[in-house]
Amino acid sequence: DTAVSQTPKYLVTQMGNDKSIKCEQNLGHDTMYWYKQDSKKFLKIMFSYNNKELIINETVPNRFSPKSPDKAHLNLHINSLELGDSAVYFCASSQGGVSYNEQFFGPGTRLTVL
Amino acid sequence: AQSVAQPEDQVNVAEGNPLTVKCTYSVSGNPYLFWYVQYPNRGLQFLLKYITGDNLVKGSYGFEAEFNKSQTSFHLKKPSALVSDSALYFCAVRDRLGSYIPTFGRGTSLIVHP
């Protein structure tokens, strides 16, 4: 009955590879997000997506791309992985593009690029 | 533009003592304010939020926060700390007139000593 789930939990890969992280929410929310948490625990918004619009943080390299097959899923695809991509990636969801609704976070995916 | 500051990287408190984790914010209009907690190797969990009305907001696990408009603050408090409260705490803000995407603070590590 996990609200927001991510797979895999751990991902270890070589530089230059392409990888995907999957996210699913069963809360019926229509807005989903991807965050990157660095080694200092700072949270950075990467993408926000609902069925109407995709908002991209302009500082995110275009090697990163979100893909949403339906409202319950927002996957993160990363091309040509670099050492600096090593971090914990969190998926989150909320109900509607409404400012006062809290977000529900997944457990995170720890990505290590060697 | 919206921003949030958590001036303390770490807060240490003895079990049974009251705790305060500080947060100040800046928005163009009026804010929606949130507190989240992150336990080790877990995703963020929502604790409480301020939308409107009573300045004292009560949330999960005995936590509360006080909205102070004149000081642009939203400090998190608990009357009696538990060792199990030890975690990373994030304050977040959304401008009511701006994007629904929140801005998170850098996080404050709370350590409760037995």
mmCIF file of C-alpha atoms in Angstrom:
data_model
loop_
_atom_site.group_PDB
_atom_site.id
_atom_site.type_symbol
_atom_site.label_atom_id
_atom_site.label_comp_id
_atom_site.label_asym_id
_atom_site.label_seq_id
_atom_site.Cartn_x
_atom_site.Cartn_y
_atom_site.Cartn_z
ATOM 1 C CA ASP A 1 0.000 0.000 0.000
ATOM 2 C CA THR A 2 2.993 2.261 -0.585
ATOM 3 C CA ALA A 3 1.817 5.708 -1.653
ATOM 4 C CA VAL A 4 4.814 6.705 -3.787
ATOM 5 C CA SER A 5 7.209 3.998 -4.872
ATOM 6 C CA GLN A 6 10.471 4.135 -6.792
ATOM 7 C CA THR A 7 12.575 1.491 -8.459
ATOM 8 C CA PRO A 8 15.344 0.696 -8.147
ATOM 9 C CA LYS A 9 16.332 1.707 -4.638
ATOM 10 C CA TYR A 10 20.020 1.546 -5.511
ATOM 11 C CA LEU A 11 21.609 2.023 -8.922
ATOM 12 C CA VAL A 12 25.318 1.655 -9.567
ATOM 13 C CA THR A 13 26.529 2.257 -13.101
ATOM 14 C CA GLN A 14 29.439 3.383 -15.222
ATOM 15 C CA MET A 15 30.003 6.827 -16.706
ATOM 16 C CA GLY A 16 28.458 7.219 -20.103
ATOM 17 C CA ASN A 17 25.649 4.749 -19.559
ATOM 18 C CA ASP A 18 21.956 5.507 -19.925
ATOM 19 C CA LYS A 19 19.623 4.618 -17.081
ATOM 20 C CA SER A 20 16.034 5.066 -15.966
ATOM 21 C CA ILE A 21 14.379 5.400 -12.586
ATOM 22 C CA LYS A 22 10.718 4.556 -12.290
ATOM 23 C CA CYS A 23 8.156 6.234 -10.048
ATOM 24 C CA GLU A 24 4.571 5.282 -9.353
ATOM 25 C CA GLN A 25 1.990 6.848 -7.064
ATOM 26 C CA ASN A 26 -1.314 5.308 -6.030
ATOM 27 C CA LEU A 27 -2.737 8.426 -4.396
ATOM 28 C CA GLY A 28 -4.706 9.580 -7.403
ATOM 29 C CA HIS A 29 -2.620 12.745 -7.598
ATOM 30 C CA ASP A 30 -2.247 14.495 -10.898
ATOM 31 C CA THR A 31 1.031 16.296 -10.264
ATOM 32 C CA MET A 32 4.410 14.627 -9.895
ATOM 33 C CA TYR A 33 7.921 15.852 -9.314
ATOM 34 C CA TRP A 34 11.542 14.775 -9.420
ATOM 35 C CA TYR A 35 14.077 16.088 -6.939
ATOM 36 C CA LYS A 36 17.815 15.591 -6.629
ATOM 37 C CA GLN A 37 19.363 15.491 -3.167
ATOM 38 C CA ASP A 38 23.105 15.987 -3.143
ATOM 39 C CA SER A 39 25.684 14.816 -0.640
ATOM 40 C CA LYS A 40 25.004 17.881 1.526
ATOM 41 C CA LYS A 41 21.319 16.960 1.640
ATOM 42 C CA PHE A 42 20.276 19.981 -0.408
ATOM 43 C CA LEU A 43 17.045 19.349 -2.340
ATOM 44 C CA LYS A 44 16.842 20.609 -5.899
ATOM 45 C CA ILE A 45 13.677 20.504 -7.971
ATOM 46 C CA MET A 46 14.319 19.007 -11.389
ATOM 47 C CA PHE A 47 10.906 18.646 -12.964
ATOM 48 C CA SER A 48 7.284 19.130 -12.198
ATOM 49 C CA TYR A 49 4.648 17.540 -14.368
ATOM 50 C CA ASN A 50 0.901 17.279 -14.500
ATOM 51 C CA ASN A 51 -1.416 16.403 -17.314
ATOM 52 C CA LYS A 52 -1.246 19.936 -18.566
ATOM 53 C CA GLU A 53 2.288 21.090 -18.354
ATOM 54 C CA LEU A 54 5.882 20.135 -17.810
ATOM 55 C CA ILE A 55 7.963 22.568 -15.843
ATOM 56 C CA ILE A 56 11.682 22.075 -16.178
ATOM 57 C CA ASN A 57 14.274 23.588 -13.913
ATOM 58 C CA GLU A 58 16.439 25.405 -16.418
ATOM 59 C CA THR A 59 19.599 24.344 -14.604
ATOM 60 C CA VAL A 60 18.933 20.647 -15.246
ATOM 61 C CA PRO A 61 21.053 19.279 -18.097
ATOM 62 C CA ASN A 62 19.089 18.081 -21.085
ATOM 63 C CA ARG A 63 20.583 14.634 -20.494
ATOM 64 C CA PHE A 64 17.772 14.285 -17.980
ATOM 65 C CA SER A 65 14.275 13.759 -19.292
ATOM 66 C CA PRO A 66 10.999 12.889 -17.586
ATOM 67 C CA LYS A 67 8.619 10.479 -19.209
ATOM 68 C CA SER A 68 5.038 10.068 -18.057
ATOM 69 C CA PRO A 69 3.107 7.174 -19.588
ATOM 70 C CA ASP A 70 0.065 8.057 -17.457
ATOM 71 C CA LYS A 71 -0.976 10.145 -14.462
ATOM 72 C CA ALA A 72 0.288 7.593 -11.950
ATOM 73 C CA HIS A 73 3.810 7.313 -13.339
ATOM 74 C CA LEU A 74 6.679 9.708 -13.885
ATOM 75 C CA ASN A 75 9.922 8.063 -14.884
ATOM 76 C CA LEU A 76 13.304 9.747 -15.060
ATOM 77 C CA HIS A 77 15.630 8.902 -17.906
ATOM 78 C CA ILE A 78 19.271 9.917 -17.792
ATOM 79 C CA ASN A 79 21.579 9.796 -20.802
ATOM 80 C CA SER A 80 25.374 9.727 -20.764
ATOM 81 C CA LEU A 81 25.716 9.549 -17.012
ATOM 82 C CA GLU A 82 28.440 11.646 -15.382
ATOM 83 C CA LEU A 83 30.179 11.396 -12.013
ATOM 84 C CA GLY A 84 28.335 14.497 -10.825
ATOM 85 C CA ASP A 85 25.000 12.787 -11.324
ATOM 86 C CA SER A 86 25.685 10.667 -8.246
ATOM 87 C CA ALA A 87 23.003 11.614 -5.736
ATOM 88 C CA VAL A 88 19.712 10.470 -4.266
ATOM 89 C CA TYR A 89 16.745 11.092 -6.522
ATOM 90 C CA PHE A 90 13.288 11.514 -5.041
ATOM 91 C CA CYS A 91 9.969 11.320 -6.742
ATOM 92 C CA ALA A 92 7.014 13.147 -5.179
ATOM 93 C CA SER A 93 3.385 13.795 -5.917
ATOM 94 C CA SER A 94 0.662 16.190 -4.865
ATOM 95 C CA GLN A 95 -2.962 16.796 -5.638
ATOM 96 C CA GLY A 96 -3.349 19.333 -8.370
ATOM 97 C CA GLY A 97 -1.208 22.330 -9.153
ATOM 98 C CA VAL A 98 -2.367 23.990 -5.965
ATOM 99 C CA SER A 99 0.062 25.847 -3.824
ATOM 100 C CA TYR A 100 -1.169 24.724 -0.407
ATOM 101 C CA ASN A 101 -1.207 20.971 -1.003
ATOM 102 C CA GLU A 102 1.643 19.086 0.572
ATOM 103 C CA GLN A 103 3.825 16.678 -1.331
ATOM 104 C CA PHE A 104 4.214 12.961 -0.762
ATOM 105 C CA PHE A 105 7.714 11.626 -1.361
ATOM 106 C CA GLY A 106 9.004 8.272 -2.467
ATOM 107 C CA PRO A 107 11.803 6.455 -0.620
ATOM 108 C CA GLY A 108 14.490 7.638 -2.997
ATOM 109 C CA THR A 109 16.888 6.059 -5.478
ATOM 110 C CA ARG A 110 20.560 6.278 -4.645
ATOM 111 C CA LEU A 111 22.477 6.620 -7.911
ATOM 112 C CA THR A 112 26.210 6.011 -7.919
ATOM 113 C CA VAL A 113 28.155 6.702 -11.095
ATOM 114 C CA LEU A 114 31.620 5.132 -11.258
ATOM 115 C CA ALA B 1 10.487 35.215 -6.103
ATOM 116 C CA GLN B 2 10.378 32.964 -3.073
ATOM 117 C CA SER B 3 13.124 31.819 -0.764
ATOM 118 C CA VAL B 4 13.514 30.148 2.587
ATOM 119 C CA ALA B 5 16.364 30.074 5.063
ATOM 120 C CA GLN B 6 17.166 27.627 7.808
ATOM 121 C CA PRO B 7 19.945 29.385 9.674
ATOM 122 C CA GLU B 8 21.129 26.375 11.680
ATOM 123 C CA ASP B 9 22.774 23.371 10.080
ATOM 124 C CA GLN B 10 22.398 21.443 13.312
ATOM 125 C CA VAL B 11 20.406 21.714 16.507
ATOM 126 C CA ASN B 12 21.309 19.743 19.591
ATOM 127 C CA VAL B 13 18.870 19.223 22.431
ATOM 128 C CA ALA B 14 18.587 16.900 25.411
ATOM 129 C CA GLU B 15 15.729 14.440 25.547
ATOM 130 C CA GLY B 16 12.779 15.893 27.415
ATOM 131 C CA ASN B 17 13.764 19.488 26.684
ATOM 132 C CA PRO B 18 11.832 21.735 24.312
ATOM 133 C CA LEU B 19 13.186 22.064 20.789
ATOM 134 C CA THR B 20 13.012 24.777 18.155
ATOM 135 C CA VAL B 21 14.106 24.536 14.548
ATOM 136 C CA LYS B 22 14.179 27.911 12.844
ATOM 137 C CA CYS B 23 12.868 28.934 9.445
ATOM 138 C CA THR B 24 12.507 32.325 7.803
ATOM 139 C CA TYR B 25 11.047 33.002 4.407
ATOM 140 C CA SER B 26 10.700 35.613 1.705
ATOM 141 C CA VAL B 27 7.820 35.850 -0.785
ATOM 142 C CA SER B 28 6.314 38.542 -2.946
ATOM 143 C CA GLY B 29 2.801 37.919 -1.684
ATOM 144 C CA ASN B 30 1.542 35.739 1.139
ATOM 145 C CA PRO B 31 3.069 32.360 1.894
ATOM 146 C CA TYR B 32 2.046 28.807 2.261
ATOM 147 C CA LEU B 33 4.558 27.219 4.613
ATOM 148 C CA PHE B 34 5.466 23.579 5.216
ATOM 149 C CA TRP B 35 7.659 21.438 7.409
ATOM 150 C CA TYR B 36 8.915 18.019 6.359
ATOM 151 C CA VAL B 37 11.055 15.481 8.191
ATOM 152 C CA GLN B 38 13.555 13.079 6.653
ATOM 153 C CA TYR B 39 14.785 10.084 8.611
ATOM 154 C CA PRO B 40 18.026 8.398 7.497
ATOM 155 C CA ASN B 41 17.747 6.642 4.150
ATOM 156 C CA ARG B 42 14.095 7.635 3.799
ATOM 157 C CA GLY B 43 12.072 10.077 1.770
ATOM 158 C CA LEU B 44 10.650 13.286 3.185
ATOM 159 C CA GLN B 45 7.476 13.069 5.257
ATOM 160 C CA PHE B 46 5.019 15.910 5.655
ATOM 161 C CA LEU B 47 4.704 17.239 9.225
ATOM 162 C CA LEU B 48 2.496 20.319 9.062
ATOM 163 C CA LYS B 49 1.568 23.357 7.041
ATOM 164 C CA TYR B 50 0.292 26.892 7.401
ATOM 165 C CA ILE B 51 -2.341 28.027 4.941
ATOM 166 C CA THR B 52 -4.347 30.682 6.721
ATOM 167 C CA GLY B 53 -6.051 31.377 10.022
ATOM 168 C CA ASP B 54 -4.577 30.482 13.396
ATOM 169 C CA ASN B 55 -0.878 31.294 13.518
ATOM 170 C CA LEU B 56 -0.129 28.210 15.633
ATOM 171 C CA VAL B 57 -0.289 25.072 13.563
ATOM 172 C CA LYS B 58 -0.236 21.594 15.061
ATOM 173 C CA GLY B 59 1.091 18.621 13.162
ATOM 174 C CA SER B 60 2.259 15.040 13.405
ATOM 175 C CA TYR B 61 4.292 13.533 16.260
ATOM 176 C CA GLY B 62 3.548 16.399 18.650
ATOM 177 C CA PHE B 63 5.206 19.058 16.528
ATOM 178 C CA GLU B 64 3.825 22.524 16.074
ATOM 179 C CA ALA B 65 4.911 25.664 14.269
ATOM 180 C CA GLU B 66 4.131 29.319 14.695
ATOM 181 C CA PHE B 67 3.616 31.607 11.743
ATOM 182 C CA ASN B 68 4.900 35.113 12.418
ATOM 183 C CA LYS B 69 4.187 37.458 9.549
ATOM 184 C CA SER B 70 6.058 40.446 10.938
ATOM 185 C CA GLN B 71 9.210 38.403 11.414
ATOM 186 C CA THR B 72 8.597 36.298 8.286
ATOM 187 C CA SER B 73 9.267 33.186 10.330
ATOM 188 C CA PHE B 74 7.770 29.744 10.725
ATOM 189 C CA HIS B 75 9.732 28.027 13.484
ATOM 190 C CA LEU B 76 9.112 24.384 14.278
ATOM 191 C CA LYS B 77 8.676 23.503 17.935
ATOM 192 C CA LYS B 78 8.047 20.604 20.240
ATOM 193 C CA PRO B 79 7.580 20.876 24.016
ATOM 194 C CA SER B 80 9.515 17.718 24.893
ATOM 195 C CA ALA B 81 12.028 16.180 22.520
ATOM 196 C CA LEU B 82 12.448 12.457 21.997
ATOM 197 C CA VAL B 83 15.564 10.660 20.816
ATOM 198 C CA SER B 84 13.441 9.334 17.961
ATOM 199 C CA ASP B 85 12.902 12.921 16.763
ATOM 200 C CA SER B 86 16.512 12.965 15.589
ATOM 201 C CA ALA B 87 16.304 13.548 11.854
ATOM 202 C CA LEU B 88 16.726 16.139 9.107
ATOM 203 C CA TYR B 89 14.025 18.814 9.001
ATOM 204 C CA PHE B 90 13.126 20.863 5.942
ATOM 205 C CA CYS B 91 11.107 24.044 5.782
ATOM 206 C CA ALA B 92 9.436 24.901 2.460
ATOM 207 C CA VAL B 93 7.558 27.908 1.126
ATOM 208 C CA ARG B 94 5.207 28.633 -1.734
ATOM 209 C CA ASP B 95 4.091 32.078 -2.745
ATOM 210 C CA ARG B 96 0.285 32.087 -3.064
ATOM 211 C CA LEU B 97 0.523 34.119 -6.211
ATOM 212 C CA GLY B 98 3.391 32.211 -7.727
ATOM 213 C CA SER B 99 4.248 28.733 -8.903
ATOM 214 C CA TYR B 100 2.879 25.706 -7.080
ATOM 215 C CA ILE B 101 6.422 24.352 -6.873
ATOM 216 C CA PRO B 102 7.850 24.922 -3.384
ATOM 217 C CA THR B 103 11.262 26.170 -2.454
ATOM 218 C CA PHE B 104 12.971 24.092 0.220
ATOM 219 C CA GLY B 105 15.455 25.228 2.807
ATOM 220 C CA ARG B 106 18.825 23.560 3.136
ATOM 221 C CA GLY B 107 17.652 21.429 6.031
ATOM 222 C CA THR B 108 18.481 21.354 9.751
ATOM 223 C CA SER B 109 19.813 18.251 11.403
ATOM 224 C CA LEU B 110 18.165 17.746 14.792
ATOM 225 C CA ILE B 111 20.069 15.625 17.265
ATOM 226 C CA VAL B 112 18.329 14.683 20.480
ATOM 227 C CA HIS B 113 20.686 13.344 23.128
ATOM 228 C CA PRO B 114 19.520 10.760 25.668
#
